[in-house]
PDB file of C-alpha atoms in Angstrom:
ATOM      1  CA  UNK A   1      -3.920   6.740  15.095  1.00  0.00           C
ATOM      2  CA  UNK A   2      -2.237   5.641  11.734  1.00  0.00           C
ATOM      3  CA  UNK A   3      -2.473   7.911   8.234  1.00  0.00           C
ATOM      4  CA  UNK A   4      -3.478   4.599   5.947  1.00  0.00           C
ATOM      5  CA  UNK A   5      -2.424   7.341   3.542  1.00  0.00           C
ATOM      6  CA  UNK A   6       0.709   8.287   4.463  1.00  0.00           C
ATOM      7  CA  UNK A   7       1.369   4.556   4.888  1.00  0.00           C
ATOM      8  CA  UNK A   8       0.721   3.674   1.645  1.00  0.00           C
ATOM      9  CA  UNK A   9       2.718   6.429  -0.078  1.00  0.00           C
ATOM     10  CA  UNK A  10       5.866   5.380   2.140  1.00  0.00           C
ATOM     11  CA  UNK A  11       5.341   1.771   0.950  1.00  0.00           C
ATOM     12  CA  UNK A  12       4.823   2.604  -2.681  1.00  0.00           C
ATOM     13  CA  UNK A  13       8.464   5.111  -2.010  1.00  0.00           C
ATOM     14  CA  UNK A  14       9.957   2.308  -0.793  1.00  0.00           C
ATOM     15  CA  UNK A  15       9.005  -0.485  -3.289  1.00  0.00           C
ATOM     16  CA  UNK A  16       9.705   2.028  -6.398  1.00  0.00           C
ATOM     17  CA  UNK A  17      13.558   1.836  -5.430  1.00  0.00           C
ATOM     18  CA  UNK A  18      13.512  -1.888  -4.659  1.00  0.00           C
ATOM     19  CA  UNK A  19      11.014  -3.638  -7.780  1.00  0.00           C
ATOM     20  CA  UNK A  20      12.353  -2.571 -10.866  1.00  0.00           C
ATOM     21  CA  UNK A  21      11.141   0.484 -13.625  1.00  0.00           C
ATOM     22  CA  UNK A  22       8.930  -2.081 -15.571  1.00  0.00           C
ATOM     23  CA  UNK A  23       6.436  -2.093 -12.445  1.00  0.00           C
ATOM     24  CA  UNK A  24       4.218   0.840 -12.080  1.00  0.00           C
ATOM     25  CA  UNK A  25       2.348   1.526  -8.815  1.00  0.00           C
ATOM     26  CA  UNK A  26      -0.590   2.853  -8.085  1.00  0.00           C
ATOM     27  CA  UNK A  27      -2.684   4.225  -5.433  1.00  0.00           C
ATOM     28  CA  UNK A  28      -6.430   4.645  -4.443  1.00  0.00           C
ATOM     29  CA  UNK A  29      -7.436   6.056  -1.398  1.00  0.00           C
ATOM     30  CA  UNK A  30     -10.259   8.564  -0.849  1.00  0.00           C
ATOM     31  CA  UNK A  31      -9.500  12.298   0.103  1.00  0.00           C
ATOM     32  CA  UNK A  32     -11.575  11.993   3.784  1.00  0.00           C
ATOM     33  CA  UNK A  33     -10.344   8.183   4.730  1.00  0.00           C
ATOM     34  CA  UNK A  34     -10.364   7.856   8.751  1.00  0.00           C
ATOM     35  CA  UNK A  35      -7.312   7.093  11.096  1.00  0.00           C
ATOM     36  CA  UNK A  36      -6.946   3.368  11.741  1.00  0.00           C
ATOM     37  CA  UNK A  37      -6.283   2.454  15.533  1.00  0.00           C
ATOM     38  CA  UNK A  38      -3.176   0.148  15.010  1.00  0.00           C
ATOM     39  CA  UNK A  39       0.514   0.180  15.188  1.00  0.00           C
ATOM     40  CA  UNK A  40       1.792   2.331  12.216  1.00  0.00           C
ATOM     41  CA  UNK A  41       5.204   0.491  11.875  1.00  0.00           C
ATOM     42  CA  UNK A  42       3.083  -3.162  11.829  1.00  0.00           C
ATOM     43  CA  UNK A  43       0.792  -2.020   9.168  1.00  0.00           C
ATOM     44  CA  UNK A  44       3.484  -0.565   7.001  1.00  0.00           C
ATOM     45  CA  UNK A  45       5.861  -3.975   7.717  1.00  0.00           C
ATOM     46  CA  UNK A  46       2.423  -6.015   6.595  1.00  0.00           C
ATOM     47  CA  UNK A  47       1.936  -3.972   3.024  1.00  0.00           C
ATOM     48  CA  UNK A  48       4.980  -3.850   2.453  1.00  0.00           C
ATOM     49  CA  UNK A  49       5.246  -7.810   2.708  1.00  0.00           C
ATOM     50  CA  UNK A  50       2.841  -7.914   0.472  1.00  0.00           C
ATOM     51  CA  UNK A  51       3.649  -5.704  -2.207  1.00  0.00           C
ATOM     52  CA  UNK A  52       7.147  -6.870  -2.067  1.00  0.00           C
ATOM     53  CA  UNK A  53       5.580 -11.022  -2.536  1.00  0.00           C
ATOM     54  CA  UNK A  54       3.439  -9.125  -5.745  1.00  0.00           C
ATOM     55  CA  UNK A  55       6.360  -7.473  -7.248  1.00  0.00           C
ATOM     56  CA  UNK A  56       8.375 -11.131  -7.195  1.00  0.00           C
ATOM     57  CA  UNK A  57       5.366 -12.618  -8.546  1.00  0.00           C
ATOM     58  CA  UNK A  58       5.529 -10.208 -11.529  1.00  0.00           C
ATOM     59  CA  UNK A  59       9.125 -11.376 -13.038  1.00  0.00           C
ATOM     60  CA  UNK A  60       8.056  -9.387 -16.687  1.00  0.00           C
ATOM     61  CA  UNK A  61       6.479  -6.538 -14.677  1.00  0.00           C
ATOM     62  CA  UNK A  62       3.054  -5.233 -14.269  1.00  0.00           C
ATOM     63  CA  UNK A  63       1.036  -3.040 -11.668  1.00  0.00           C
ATOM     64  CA  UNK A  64       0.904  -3.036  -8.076  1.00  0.00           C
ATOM     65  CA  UNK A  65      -2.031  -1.217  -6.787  1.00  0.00           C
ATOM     66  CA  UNK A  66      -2.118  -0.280  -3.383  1.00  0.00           C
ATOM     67  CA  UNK A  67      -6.165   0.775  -2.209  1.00  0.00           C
ATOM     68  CA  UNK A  68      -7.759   2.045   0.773  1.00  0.00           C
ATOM     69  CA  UNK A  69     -11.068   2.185   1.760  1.00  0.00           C
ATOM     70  CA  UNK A  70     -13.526   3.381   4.983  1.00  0.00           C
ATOM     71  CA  UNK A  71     -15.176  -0.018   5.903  1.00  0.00           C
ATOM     72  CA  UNK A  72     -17.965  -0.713   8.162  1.00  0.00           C
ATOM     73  CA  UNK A  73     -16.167   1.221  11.537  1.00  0.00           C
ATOM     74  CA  UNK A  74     -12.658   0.406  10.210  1.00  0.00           C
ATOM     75  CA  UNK A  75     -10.388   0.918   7.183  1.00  0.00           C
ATOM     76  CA  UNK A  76      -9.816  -1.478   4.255  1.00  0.00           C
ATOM     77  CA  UNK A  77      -6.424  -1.806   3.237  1.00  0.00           C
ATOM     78  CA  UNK A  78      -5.911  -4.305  -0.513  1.00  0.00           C
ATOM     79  CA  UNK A  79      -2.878  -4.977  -2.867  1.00  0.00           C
ATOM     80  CA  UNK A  80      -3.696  -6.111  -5.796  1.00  0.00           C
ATOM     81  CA  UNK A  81      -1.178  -6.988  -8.854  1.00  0.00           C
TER      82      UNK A  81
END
């Protein structure tokens, strides 16, 4: 069972050291979000892919924001810049 939450705030601790002060981050993720059945260190590798692609795309800066989500019987992970 993976903590999408926990996931997330690693990524965004990761990312703040690596993209730069003029891009903020953000999170969204709901107090009572459920475990996701999955490999923890493949779903952190896959945000973090794309956060890192949405920081490069962002040469002047901007706002990454990394959102979770229950969905159907599953969780809903987005990055949006």
């Amino acid at each position: 069972e993976v903590d999408v939450a926990q996931v997330l705030n690693a990524v965004i601790e990761l990312m703040k050291h690596s993209a730069g002060k003029s891009i903020v981050f953000r999170k969204k993720i709901p107090d009572h979000l459920p475990p996701l059945l999955a490999d923890e260190e493949q779903i952190a590798q896959a945000v973090l892919n794309l956060a890192l692609n949405a920081a490069q795309a962002m040469p002047d800066g901007g706002e990454i924001v990394l959102a979770a989500s229950a969905k159907d019987a599953g969780v809903l992970i987005q990055v949006r810049d």
